[in-house]
Amino acid sequence: MEDVIVVTGPTRLSGQVDVAGAKNSVLKLMAAVLLAEGRSTITNVPNIQDVWIMAELLRRLGCGVEYDVEQAAVHIDVPSAPAHQADYDLVRAMRASISVLGPLVARCRQAEVALPGGDAIGSRGLDMHRSGLELMGAQIVIDHGYLVAKAPGGLKAAHHRLSFPSVGATENLMMAATLAEGVTTIDNAAREPEISDIARLLVAMGARIEGIGSPTLVITGVERLQPVAHRTVPDRIVAGTWAFAAAITGGRVDIRHADPSHLGVVLDKLEQAGCTVERRADGFVVEGSGRPSPINVSTLPYPGFPTDLQPFVVALNAVATGNGMVTENVFEARWGFTNELARLGAIVRLDGHHALIKGVPQLSGAPVEANDIRAGAALVIAGLVADGMTEVRGVDHIDRGYENFDAKLRALGAVVDRRGNEADPLAKARLLR
Ligand code: UD1
């Protein structure tokens, strides 16, 4: 039965919270170790649904996977000849499953990866993944819902010029290039901190990569890579979530084990919203004061403002002292949750890529439903400043990216409860259908 998170507001958050490793890094780190036979270990692994899905995917590829939740470590034993099919049920549950494509083609010279299909936050094409691997000599066809790639003679180096700095395409091509013959260049590469983290893991495995953190990656193929032990970079999106939670509630949250240098523009914007931000070596403190000032934000590839924090900006502007404008440049269909926010009394006017938000003094609690990870977390956080009870459904989305979200909120003083949704007769009817 699907759970609901029930928040009773208004409330002000106060206290400390620890941030684990980045979801958007760890999933790819787990895929990258497929490039070498043997036992690799990844630490600082968050205990979230998506990690369990990736563990299952690797098991189906023939790997031994031990997930030590206590130690936040995953040990992966990669066989000499892994299987090379990523099944539809897993790719459908988690789109990041497609990050096994590059490693599998490079290592096994073939891969069959189910196409992810529709997604709640936009079309999210795979054209750059596909054309990039084709440029490296792979033959690719779509067959019965699978992207089938073959490179019988092995991959060859290529010069990629990405038309947009896609995170997923940069990662897949970078991983594939580590074992390709010759020197591969990726121009207009994405440079999110998670990509640098993956590059560092690859270098520790024996890969030759220059330009890490820059828009041009140069990768010299090597014959084989070795297993590795690697610590995952902190999750800047989770850290940013807590920062917005502090700002929206006018609270004070000490966010530990995070890297403030990965949130440059985000923390600047929070200061513009009226917060005090204290940057430290291993984290930062965000303190709000009363209602925030509105902020204007345009999402962009890193180091621009991350699209994954956009829903929190909308939530902040919803209770700000004026009008704020938010422009979404990365995912065109990421506005779905604004209709849910409107159920809490937010005033949001959409026009294409733009949302104009008119701040109101107080939201009012209501039942709402999340349709993606960040929208879910943003609705819960909006519930913190809504009067009365906000019931958030679609909690499974939140579980995909946040460990113990409701427990961490409680530790910061929020009145939050997580309940099984057994009382809902419609949910029961859906299950019986
Ligand atoms: C990753 C993150 C996601 C984040 C996003 C942008 C993971 C698991 N997910 O997603 O949380 O919001 O980066 O920072 O790491 N595109 C194409 N063709 C392609 C590839 C991408 O058109 O071949 C488009 C997409 O439709 C989208 C945009 O490019 O509009 C950005 O996509 P991309 O950067 O690839 O994001 P993801 O890797 O899917």
Tab-separated table of C-alpha atoms and ligand atoms in Angstrom:
chain	number	residue	atom	x	y	z
A	1	MET	CA	0.000	0.000	0.000
A	2	GLU	CA	1.379	3.389	-0.911
A	3	ASP	CA	2.358	5.633	1.998
A	4	VAL	CA	1.451	9.271	2.531
A	5	ILE	CA	3.447	11.934	4.347
A	6	VAL	CA	1.303	14.152	6.519
A	7	VAL	CA	2.741	17.537	7.515
A	8	THR	CA	1.146	19.864	10.012
A	9	GLY	CA	2.175	23.474	9.698
A	10	PRO	CA	3.184	26.131	10.016
A	11	THR	CA	6.541	25.264	11.471
A	12	ARG	CA	10.112	26.569	11.671
A	13	LEU	CA	13.003	24.141	11.147
A	14	SER	CA	15.969	24.195	13.474
A	15	GLY	CA	18.916	21.847	13.990
A	16	GLN	CA	21.475	19.772	12.121
A	17	VAL	CA	21.120	17.393	9.221
A	18	ASP	CA	23.662	15.063	7.588
A	19	VAL	CA	23.880	14.740	3.811
A	20	ALA	CA	24.799	11.395	2.212
A	21	GLY	CA	26.390	10.659	-1.167
A	22	ALA	CA	24.814	11.936	-4.368
A	23	LYS	CA	22.135	9.810	-6.016
A	24	ASN	CA	23.055	11.156	-9.427
A	25	SER	CA	26.648	10.116	-8.905
A	26	VAL	CA	26.368	6.790	-7.118
A	27	LEU	CA	24.089	5.216	-9.731
A	28	LYS	CA	26.644	5.965	-12.449
A	29	LEU	CA	29.578	4.932	-10.236
A	30	MET	CA	27.855	1.555	-9.843
A	31	ALA	CA	27.469	1.342	-13.634
A	32	ALA	CA	31.068	2.415	-14.255
A	33	VAL	CA	32.600	-0.436	-12.247
A	34	LEU	CA	31.222	-2.789	-14.940
A	35	LEU	CA	34.243	-1.631	-16.948
A	36	ALA	CA	36.600	-3.808	-14.863
A	37	GLU	CA	36.490	-7.428	-13.788
A	38	GLY	CA	36.823	-7.913	-10.023
A	39	ARG	CA	35.554	-6.461	-6.736
A	40	SER	CA	34.949	-2.732	-6.509
A	41	THR	CA	33.665	-0.880	-3.448
A	42	ILE	CA	31.716	2.367	-3.369
A	43	THR	CA	31.214	4.194	-0.079
A	44	ASN	CA	29.049	7.091	1.148
A	45	VAL	CA	26.129	5.382	-0.601
A	46	PRO	CA	22.686	6.817	0.248
A	47	ASN	CA	20.019	4.321	1.318
A	48	ILE	CA	17.450	5.179	-1.348
A	49	GLN	CA	15.218	3.186	-3.704
A	50	ASP	CA	17.240	3.978	-6.819
A	51	VAL	CA	20.364	2.377	-5.330
A	52	TRP	CA	18.384	-0.828	-4.712
A	53	ILE	CA	17.178	-0.776	-8.313
A	54	MET	CA	20.719	-0.325	-9.643
A	55	ALA	CA	21.902	-3.169	-7.382
A	56	GLU	CA	19.213	-5.406	-8.898
A	57	LEU	CA	20.214	-4.370	-12.419
A	58	LEU	CA	23.851	-5.263	-11.730
A	59	ARG	CA	22.811	-8.626	-10.250
A	60	ARG	CA	20.873	-9.415	-13.409
A	61	LEU	CA	24.038	-8.613	-15.374
A	62	GLY	CA	25.786	-11.363	-13.408
A	63	CYS	CA	27.505	-9.235	-10.746
A	64	GLY	CA	27.601	-10.131	-7.065
A	65	VAL	CA	26.293	-7.096	-5.142
A	66	GLU	CA	26.548	-6.709	-1.357
A	67	TYR	CA	24.913	-3.605	0.018
A	68	ASP	CA	26.101	-2.898	3.574
A	69	VAL	CA	23.563	-0.282	4.629
A	70	GLU	CA	25.184	0.207	8.069
A	71	GLN	CA	28.519	1.095	6.480
A	72	ALA	CA	26.863	2.917	3.548
A	73	ALA	CA	28.978	0.757	1.233
A	74	VAL	CA	28.247	-1.292	-1.863
A	75	HIS	CA	30.633	-4.081	-2.900
A	76	ILE	CA	30.286	-5.179	-6.512
A	77	ASP	CA	31.928	-8.303	-7.951
A	78	VAL	CA	32.028	-7.964	-11.724
A	79	PRO	CA	32.441	-11.236	-13.653
A	80	SER	CA	34.845	-11.739	-16.563
A	81	ALA	CA	31.920	-11.842	-19.006
A	82	PRO	CA	28.915	-9.845	-17.730
A	83	ALA	CA	25.483	-10.226	-19.319
A	84	HIS	CA	24.517	-7.180	-21.396
A	85	GLN	CA	20.753	-6.676	-21.200
A	86	ALA	CA	19.033	-4.011	-19.058
A	87	ASP	CA	15.405	-5.103	-18.695
A	88	TYR	CA	12.376	-2.861	-19.253
A	89	ASP	CA	10.964	-3.244	-15.721
A	90	LEU	CA	14.149	-1.738	-14.258
A	91	VAL	CA	14.675	1.015	-16.841
A	92	ARG	CA	11.020	1.977	-16.498
A	93	ALA	CA	11.383	2.176	-12.705
A	94	MET	CA	14.601	4.171	-12.983
A	95	ARG	CA	15.719	5.990	-16.104
A	96	ALA	CA	19.320	6.190	-14.859
A	97	SER	CA	19.538	2.473	-15.736
A	98	ILE	CA	20.539	3.657	-19.218
A	99	SER	CA	23.940	4.581	-17.791
A	100	VAL	CA	24.978	0.925	-18.163
A	101	LEU	CA	24.836	1.410	-21.960
A	102	GLY	CA	28.282	2.992	-22.400
A	103	PRO	CA	30.126	0.597	-20.037
A	104	LEU	CA	28.452	-2.487	-21.538
A	105	VAL	CA	29.192	-1.598	-25.171
A	106	ALA	CA	32.785	-0.775	-24.215
A	107	ARG	CA	33.331	-3.926	-22.167
A	108	CYS	CA	31.081	-6.540	-23.863
A	109	ARG	CA	31.013	-4.996	-27.356
A	110	GLN	CA	27.243	-5.237	-27.234
A	111	ALA	CA	24.323	-4.065	-25.119
A	112	GLU	CA	20.549	-4.246	-25.132
A	113	VAL	CA	19.025	-1.509	-23.004
A	114	ALA	CA	15.259	-0.987	-22.780
A	115	LEU	CA	14.068	2.449	-23.891
A	116	PRO	CA	12.803	4.417	-20.880
A	117	GLY	CA	9.767	5.895	-22.628
A	118	GLY	CA	7.666	8.711	-21.141
A	119	ASP	CA	8.864	10.615	-18.141
A	120	ALA	CA	7.027	12.922	-15.793
A	121	ILE	CA	9.476	15.806	-16.310
A	122	GLY	CA	9.906	15.951	-20.065
A	123	SER	CA	10.716	13.943	-23.160
A	124	ARG	CA	14.375	13.347	-22.188
A	125	GLY	CA	15.654	12.005	-25.492
A	126	LEU	CA	18.508	9.562	-25.962
A	127	ASP	CA	19.592	10.910	-29.372
A	128	MET	CA	22.969	12.169	-28.114
A	129	HIS	CA	23.728	8.872	-26.365
A	130	ARG	CA	22.908	7.032	-29.578
A	131	SER	CA	24.660	9.254	-32.118
A	132	GLY	CA	27.715	9.491	-29.857
A	133	LEU	CA	28.145	5.734	-29.677
A	134	GLU	CA	27.516	5.457	-33.438
A	135	LEU	CA	30.302	7.969	-34.004
A	136	MET	CA	32.525	5.545	-32.070
A	137	GLY	CA	31.664	2.732	-34.444
A	138	ALA	CA	28.701	1.065	-32.708
A	139	GLN	CA	25.792	-0.127	-34.838
A	140	ILE	CA	22.543	0.731	-33.119
A	141	VAL	CA	18.976	-0.291	-33.884
A	142	ILE	CA	15.732	-0.103	-31.950
A	143	ASP	CA	14.253	-3.576	-31.640
A	144	HIS	CA	11.086	-4.489	-29.703
A	145	GLY	CA	11.502	-1.567	-27.299
A	146	TYR	CA	15.218	-2.090	-26.800
A	147	LEU	CA	18.134	-0.037	-27.967
A	148	VAL	CA	20.442	-2.711	-29.334
A	149	ALA	CA	24.088	-1.698	-29.767
A	150	LYS	CA	26.865	-3.776	-31.298
A	151	ALA	CA	30.538	-2.983	-31.770
A	152	PRO	CA	32.082	-6.334	-32.744
A	153	GLY	CA	35.507	-4.846	-33.414
A	154	GLY	CA	35.443	-2.705	-30.249
A	155	LEU	CA	34.756	1.038	-29.982
A	156	LYS	CA	36.988	3.603	-31.734
A	157	ALA	CA	37.830	7.085	-30.469
A	158	ALA	CA	35.810	10.011	-31.855
A	159	HIS	CA	35.438	13.777	-31.587
A	160	HIS	CA	32.059	14.529	-30.010
A	161	ARG	CA	30.522	17.972	-30.121
A	162	LEU	CA	27.424	17.830	-27.949
A	163	SER	CA	24.634	20.161	-29.080
A	164	PHE	CA	23.635	20.533	-25.401
A	165	PRO	CA	25.740	19.586	-22.344
A	166	SER	CA	23.622	16.526	-21.484
A	167	VAL	CA	24.599	14.936	-18.179
A	168	GLY	CA	23.634	11.391	-19.178
A	169	ALA	CA	25.194	11.549	-22.665
A	170	THR	CA	28.468	13.003	-21.322
A	171	GLU	CA	28.645	10.195	-18.761
A	172	ASN	CA	27.847	7.376	-21.186
A	173	LEU	CA	30.336	8.626	-23.798
A	174	MET	CA	33.056	9.283	-21.218
A	175	MET	CA	32.685	5.781	-19.768
A	176	ALA	CA	32.616	4.187	-23.239
A	177	ALA	CA	35.711	6.125	-24.325
A	178	THR	CA	37.871	4.767	-21.486
A	179	LEU	CA	38.220	1.428	-23.320
A	180	ALA	CA	37.949	2.732	-26.918
A	181	GLU	CA	40.925	2.670	-29.232
A	182	GLY	CA	42.518	6.133	-29.530
A	183	VAL	CA	41.917	9.602	-28.124
A	184	THR	CA	38.280	10.729	-27.699
A	185	THR	CA	37.315	14.360	-27.206
A	186	ILE	CA	33.957	15.464	-25.804
A	187	ASP	CA	33.304	19.155	-26.496
A	188	ASN	CA	30.499	21.004	-24.700
A	189	ALA	CA	30.561	18.261	-22.075
A	190	ALA	CA	28.364	18.627	-19.024
A	191	ARG	CA	30.461	19.465	-15.950
A	192	GLU	CA	28.220	18.708	-13.000
A	193	PRO	CA	30.213	17.696	-9.866
A	194	GLU	CA	28.785	14.179	-10.267
A	195	ILE	CA	30.492	13.888	-13.668
A	196	SER	CA	33.822	14.893	-12.146
A	197	ASP	CA	33.192	12.291	-9.435
A	198	ILE	CA	32.655	9.570	-12.063
A	199	ALA	CA	35.754	10.750	-13.945
A	200	ARG	CA	37.814	10.506	-10.742
A	201	LEU	CA	36.574	6.946	-10.169
A	202	LEU	CA	37.507	6.065	-13.762
A	203	VAL	CA	40.988	7.562	-13.327
A	204	ALA	CA	41.445	5.522	-10.135
A	205	MET	CA	40.505	2.458	-12.229
A	206	GLY	CA	43.334	3.295	-14.619
A	207	ALA	CA	41.520	5.444	-17.196
A	208	ARG	CA	43.289	8.425	-18.782
A	209	ILE	CA	41.044	11.479	-18.657
A	210	GLU	CA	42.070	15.129	-18.972
A	211	GLY	CA	39.966	18.236	-18.526
A	212	ILE	CA	37.939	16.898	-15.585
A	213	GLY	CA	35.514	19.624	-14.469
A	214	SER	CA	35.888	21.530	-17.754
A	215	PRO	CA	33.649	21.567	-20.852
A	216	THR	CA	36.229	19.601	-22.864
A	217	LEU	CA	37.079	16.067	-21.799
A	218	VAL	CA	39.943	14.248	-23.507
A	219	ILE	CA	39.999	10.508	-22.925
A	220	THR	CA	42.801	8.243	-24.083
A	221	GLY	CA	41.552	4.683	-24.348
A	222	VAL	CA	43.371	1.977	-22.392
A	223	GLU	CA	43.220	-1.802	-22.812
A	224	ARG	CA	41.793	-2.658	-19.448
A	225	LEU	CA	40.757	-1.091	-16.155
A	226	GLN	CA	41.110	-2.321	-12.579
A	227	PRO	CA	38.539	-2.522	-9.783
A	228	VAL	CA	38.445	0.400	-7.390
A	229	ALA	CA	37.397	1.725	-3.976
A	230	HIS	CA	35.753	5.142	-4.200
A	231	ARG	CA	33.836	7.538	-1.937
A	232	THR	CA	30.762	9.210	-3.488
A	233	VAL	CA	30.639	13.014	-3.665
A	234	PRO	CA	28.016	14.603	-1.313
A	235	ASP	CA	24.526	15.136	-2.723
A	236	ARG	CA	24.291	18.831	-3.594
A	237	ILE	CA	20.598	18.546	-4.497
A	238	VAL	CA	19.692	17.041	-1.124
A	239	ALA	CA	21.877	19.685	0.583
A	240	GLY	CA	20.080	22.355	-1.482
A	241	THR	CA	16.722	20.888	-0.446
A	242	TRP	CA	17.570	21.399	3.240
A	243	ALA	CA	18.836	24.897	2.475
A	244	PHE	CA	15.484	25.829	0.913
A	245	ALA	CA	13.624	24.144	3.781
A	246	ALA	CA	15.470	26.447	6.196
A	247	ALA	CA	14.808	29.509	4.028
A	248	ILE	CA	11.108	28.850	3.464
A	249	THR	CA	10.365	28.204	7.138
A	250	GLY	CA	12.492	31.113	8.372
A	251	GLY	CA	14.488	28.533	10.315
A	252	ARG	CA	18.146	27.691	10.880
A	253	VAL	CA	19.618	24.447	9.572
A	254	ASP	CA	23.208	23.277	9.869
A	255	ILE	CA	23.767	21.139	6.755
A	256	ARG	CA	26.700	18.793	7.362
A	257	HIS	CA	28.881	16.715	5.037
A	258	ALA	CA	27.964	18.849	2.024
A	259	ASP	CA	30.173	20.882	-0.305
A	260	PRO	CA	29.054	24.532	-0.501
A	261	SER	CA	31.308	25.117	-3.524
A	262	HIS	CA	28.915	22.872	-5.513
A	263	LEU	CA	26.029	25.219	-4.702
A	264	GLY	CA	27.573	28.584	-5.603
A	265	VAL	CA	24.642	30.194	-7.454
A	266	VAL	CA	22.093	28.488	-5.210
A	267	LEU	CA	23.527	29.921	-1.993
A	268	ASP	CA	23.878	33.366	-3.630
A	269	LYS	CA	20.163	33.234	-4.493
A	270	LEU	CA	19.272	32.264	-0.922
A	271	GLU	CA	21.205	35.304	0.295
A	272	GLN	CA	19.165	37.422	-2.140
A	273	ALA	CA	16.062	35.861	-0.559
A	274	GLY	CA	17.214	37.345	2.755
A	275	CYS	CA	18.957	34.336	4.287
A	276	THR	CA	22.275	34.326	6.071
A	277	VAL	CA	24.575	31.615	4.731
A	278	GLU	CA	27.673	30.502	6.590
A	279	ARG	CA	29.937	28.411	4.347
A	280	ARG	CA	32.178	25.854	6.068
A	281	ALA	CA	34.717	23.285	4.899
A	282	ASP	CA	32.353	20.337	5.396
A	283	GLY	CA	28.942	21.957	5.044
A	284	PHE	CA	27.062	25.207	5.548
A	285	VAL	CA	24.431	26.835	7.716
A	286	VAL	CA	21.362	28.556	6.284
A	287	GLU	CA	19.300	30.867	8.433
A	288	GLY	CA	16.113	32.489	7.190
A	289	SER	CA	14.272	35.358	8.816
A	290	GLY	CA	10.532	35.656	8.457
A	291	ARG	CA	9.044	35.665	4.956
A	292	PRO	CA	11.669	35.385	2.192
A	293	SER	CA	12.148	38.002	-0.500
A	294	PRO	CA	11.215	36.671	-3.965
A	295	ILE	CA	14.011	35.490	-6.254
A	296	ASN	CA	14.307	35.287	-10.034
A	297	VAL	CA	15.947	32.087	-11.228
A	298	SER	CA	16.776	30.538	-14.635
A	299	THR	CA	17.804	26.895	-14.593
A	300	LEU	CA	20.911	25.993	-16.581
A	301	PRO	CA	23.512	23.232	-16.798
A	302	TYR	CA	26.162	23.389	-14.037
A	303	PRO	CA	27.513	25.780	-12.806
A	304	GLY	CA	24.127	27.402	-13.486
A	305	PHE	CA	21.142	26.992	-11.178
A	306	PRO	CA	20.200	23.269	-11.102
A	307	THR	CA	16.854	22.264	-12.574
A	308	ASP	CA	16.470	19.756	-9.742
A	309	LEU	CA	16.154	22.627	-7.255
A	310	GLN	CA	13.641	24.571	-9.378
A	311	PRO	CA	10.546	23.231	-7.553
A	312	PHE	CA	11.967	24.561	-4.276
A	313	VAL	CA	12.383	28.029	-5.769
A	314	VAL	CA	8.741	27.997	-6.831
A	315	ALA	CA	7.755	26.898	-3.314
A	316	LEU	CA	9.891	29.670	-1.765
A	317	ASN	CA	8.453	32.326	-4.077
A	318	ALA	CA	4.951	31.081	-3.229
A	319	VAL	CA	5.352	32.501	0.305
A	320	ALA	CA	7.698	35.398	-0.559
A	321	THR	CA	6.974	39.089	-0.032
A	322	GLY	CA	6.497	39.854	-3.759
A	323	ASN	CA	6.604	38.403	-7.276
A	324	GLY	CA	9.317	36.002	-8.474
A	325	MET	CA	10.032	34.716	-11.977
A	326	VAL	CA	11.364	31.207	-12.616
A	327	THR	CA	12.532	30.056	-16.059
A	328	GLU	CA	13.036	26.356	-16.785
A	329	ASN	CA	15.605	25.825	-19.534
A	330	VAL	CA	16.504	22.147	-19.040
A	331	PHE	CA	13.258	20.156	-18.781
A	332	GLU	CA	10.329	21.680	-20.635
A	333	ALA	CA	7.593	19.803	-18.770
A	334	ARG	CA	8.742	20.321	-15.220
A	335	TRP	CA	5.767	22.421	-14.137
A	336	GLY	CA	3.295	19.641	-13.320
A	337	PHE	CA	3.700	20.102	-9.587
A	338	THR	CA	2.644	23.781	-9.717
A	339	ASN	CA	-0.985	22.620	-10.028
A	340	GLU	CA	-0.518	20.724	-6.777
A	341	LEU	CA	1.137	23.738	-5.159
A	342	ALA	CA	-1.904	25.764	-6.245
A	343	ARG	CA	-4.021	23.387	-4.129
A	344	LEU	CA	-2.107	24.800	-1.141
A	345	GLY	CA	-3.035	28.324	-2.223
A	346	ALA	CA	0.071	29.218	-4.249
A	347	ILE	CA	-0.465	31.691	-7.090
A	348	VAL	CA	1.552	30.527	-10.106
A	349	ARG	CA	1.055	31.755	-13.670
A	350	LEU	CA	2.723	29.628	-16.358
A	351	ASP	CA	3.777	30.862	-19.781
A	352	GLY	CA	5.911	28.382	-21.723
A	353	HIS	CA	9.268	28.080	-20.008
A	354	HIS	CA	8.362	30.767	-17.470
A	355	ALA	CA	6.480	30.744	-14.202
A	356	LEU	CA	5.473	33.950	-12.472
A	357	ILE	CA	4.788	33.386	-8.798
A	358	LYS	CA	2.978	35.887	-6.592
A	359	GLY	CA	3.881	35.370	-2.957
A	360	VAL	CA	1.076	35.029	-0.407
A	361	PRO	CA	1.449	35.450	3.377
A	362	GLN	CA	0.250	31.929	4.172
A	363	LEU	CA	-0.427	28.658	2.345
A	364	SER	CA	-3.175	26.386	3.557
A	365	GLY	CA	-2.841	22.615	3.981
A	366	ALA	CA	-4.544	20.225	1.533
A	367	PRO	CA	-4.065	16.770	0.002
A	368	VAL	CA	-1.566	16.854	-2.885
A	369	GLU	CA	0.211	14.337	-5.076
A	370	ALA	CA	3.869	14.166	-6.148
A	371	ASN	CA	4.853	13.034	-9.636
A	372	ASP	CA	8.630	13.150	-9.316
A	373	ILE	CA	11.329	13.096	-6.666
A	374	ARG	CA	11.981	16.821	-6.325
A	375	ALA	CA	8.326	17.826	-6.741
A	376	GLY	CA	7.518	15.434	-3.886
A	377	ALA	CA	10.102	16.920	-1.556
A	378	ALA	CA	9.057	20.466	-2.539
A	379	LEU	CA	5.410	19.726	-1.739
A	380	VAL	CA	6.357	18.396	1.701
A	381	ILE	CA	8.436	21.517	2.336
A	382	ALA	CA	5.603	23.772	1.161
A	383	GLY	CA	3.434	21.847	3.630
A	384	LEU	CA	5.762	23.007	6.427
A	385	VAL	CA	4.554	26.575	5.909
A	386	ALA	CA	0.936	25.719	5.128
A	387	ASP	CA	-1.615	26.176	7.844
A	388	GLY	CA	-3.039	22.832	9.039
A	389	MET	CA	-2.570	19.429	7.452
A	390	THR	CA	-0.942	18.720	4.081
A	391	GLU	CA	-1.109	15.111	2.909
A	392	VAL	CA	1.465	14.280	0.237
A	393	ARG	CA	0.865	11.196	-1.892
A	394	GLY	CA	3.354	9.705	-4.314
A	395	VAL	CA	5.831	9.241	-1.445
A	396	ASP	CA	7.547	6.452	-3.403
A	397	HIS	CA	8.957	9.212	-5.621
A	398	ILE	CA	10.523	10.892	-2.572
A	399	ASP	CA	11.986	7.546	-1.419
A	400	ARG	CA	13.812	7.279	-4.739
A	401	GLY	CA	16.088	10.178	-3.833
A	402	TYR	CA	15.886	11.046	-0.105
A	403	GLU	CA	16.856	8.780	2.777
A	404	ASN	CA	14.557	8.969	5.821
A	405	PHE	CA	13.081	12.263	4.635
A	406	ASP	CA	10.250	12.377	7.167
A	407	ALA	CA	12.485	11.264	10.078
A	408	LYS	CA	15.054	13.954	9.225
A	409	LEU	CA	12.305	16.581	9.120
A	410	ARG	CA	11.059	15.448	12.535
A	411	ALA	CA	14.583	15.761	13.915
A	412	LEU	CA	14.522	19.386	12.740
A	413	GLY	CA	11.318	20.025	14.662
A	414	ALA	CA	8.682	19.522	11.965
A	415	VAL	CA	5.375	17.859	12.752
A	416	VAL	CA	5.489	15.126	10.121
A	417	ASP	CA	3.987	11.689	10.056
A	418	ARG	CA	4.292	8.892	7.557
A	419	ARG	CA	1.266	6.651	7.224
A	420	GLY	CA	0.281	3.615	5.244
A	421	ASN	CA	-2.548	4.636	2.974
A	422	GLU	CA	-4.771	1.735	4.029
A	423	ALA	CA	-7.730	3.914	4.854
A	424	ASP	CA	-8.034	5.026	1.233
A	425	PRO	CA	-10.789	2.928	-0.371
A	426	LEU	CA	-9.795	4.142	-3.834
A	427	ALA	CA	-6.221	2.917	-3.339
A	428	LYS	CA	-7.619	-0.466	-2.348
A	429	ALA	CA	-9.856	-0.523	-5.419
A	430	ARG	CA	-6.865	0.300	-7.622
A	431	LEU	CA	-4.962	-2.660	-6.186
A	432	LEU	CA	-7.885	-5.020	-6.762
A	433	ARG	CA	-8.305	-3.940	-10.376
B	1	UD1	C1	20.444	14.152	-15.078
B	1	UD1	C2	19.943	13.962	-13.664
B	1	UD1	C3	18.719	14.806	-13.401
B	1	UD1	C4	19.013	16.255	-13.734
B	1	UD1	C5	19.575	16.380	-15.142
B	1	UD1	C6	20.002	17.793	-15.493
B	1	UD1	C7	20.561	11.692	-13.142
B	1	UD1	C8	20.109	10.317	-12.814
B	1	UD1	N1	19.617	12.572	-13.448
B	1	UD1	O1	19.414	13.675	-15.949
B	1	UD1	O2	18.365	14.689	-12.021
B	1	UD1	O3	17.792	16.986	-13.663
B	1	UD1	O4	20.724	15.530	-15.287
B	1	UD1	O5	20.888	18.287	-14.574
B	1	UD1	O6	21.743	12.007	-13.082
B	1	UD1	N2	18.457	15.449	-23.972
B	1	UD1	C9	18.194	15.162	-25.274
B	1	UD1	N3	18.873	14.137	-25.884
B	1	UD1	C10	19.775	13.365	-25.222
B	1	UD1	C11	20.037	13.658	-23.870
B	1	UD1	C12	19.358	14.708	-23.270
B	1	UD1	O7	17.382	15.823	-25.910
B	1	UD1	O8	20.354	12.455	-25.831
B	1	UD1	C13	17.740	16.576	-23.309
B	1	UD1	C14	16.716	16.085	-22.284
B	1	UD1	O9	15.472	15.826	-22.901
B	1	UD1	C15	16.636	17.256	-21.343
B	1	UD1	C16	18.040	17.850	-21.379
B	1	UD1	O10	18.654	17.329	-22.552
B	1	UD1	O11	15.746	18.225	-21.829
B	1	UD1	C17	18.875	17.498	-20.163
B	1	UD1	O12	19.063	16.111	-20.073
B	1	UD1	P1	20.340	15.468	-19.390
B	1	UD1	O13	21.310	16.543	-19.035
B	1	UD1	O14	20.803	14.350	-20.252
B	1	UD1	O15	19.734	14.905	-18.036
B	1	UD1	P2	19.722	13.426	-17.492
B	1	UD1	O16	21.075	12.821	-17.623
B	1	UD1	O17	18.553	12.702	-18.044
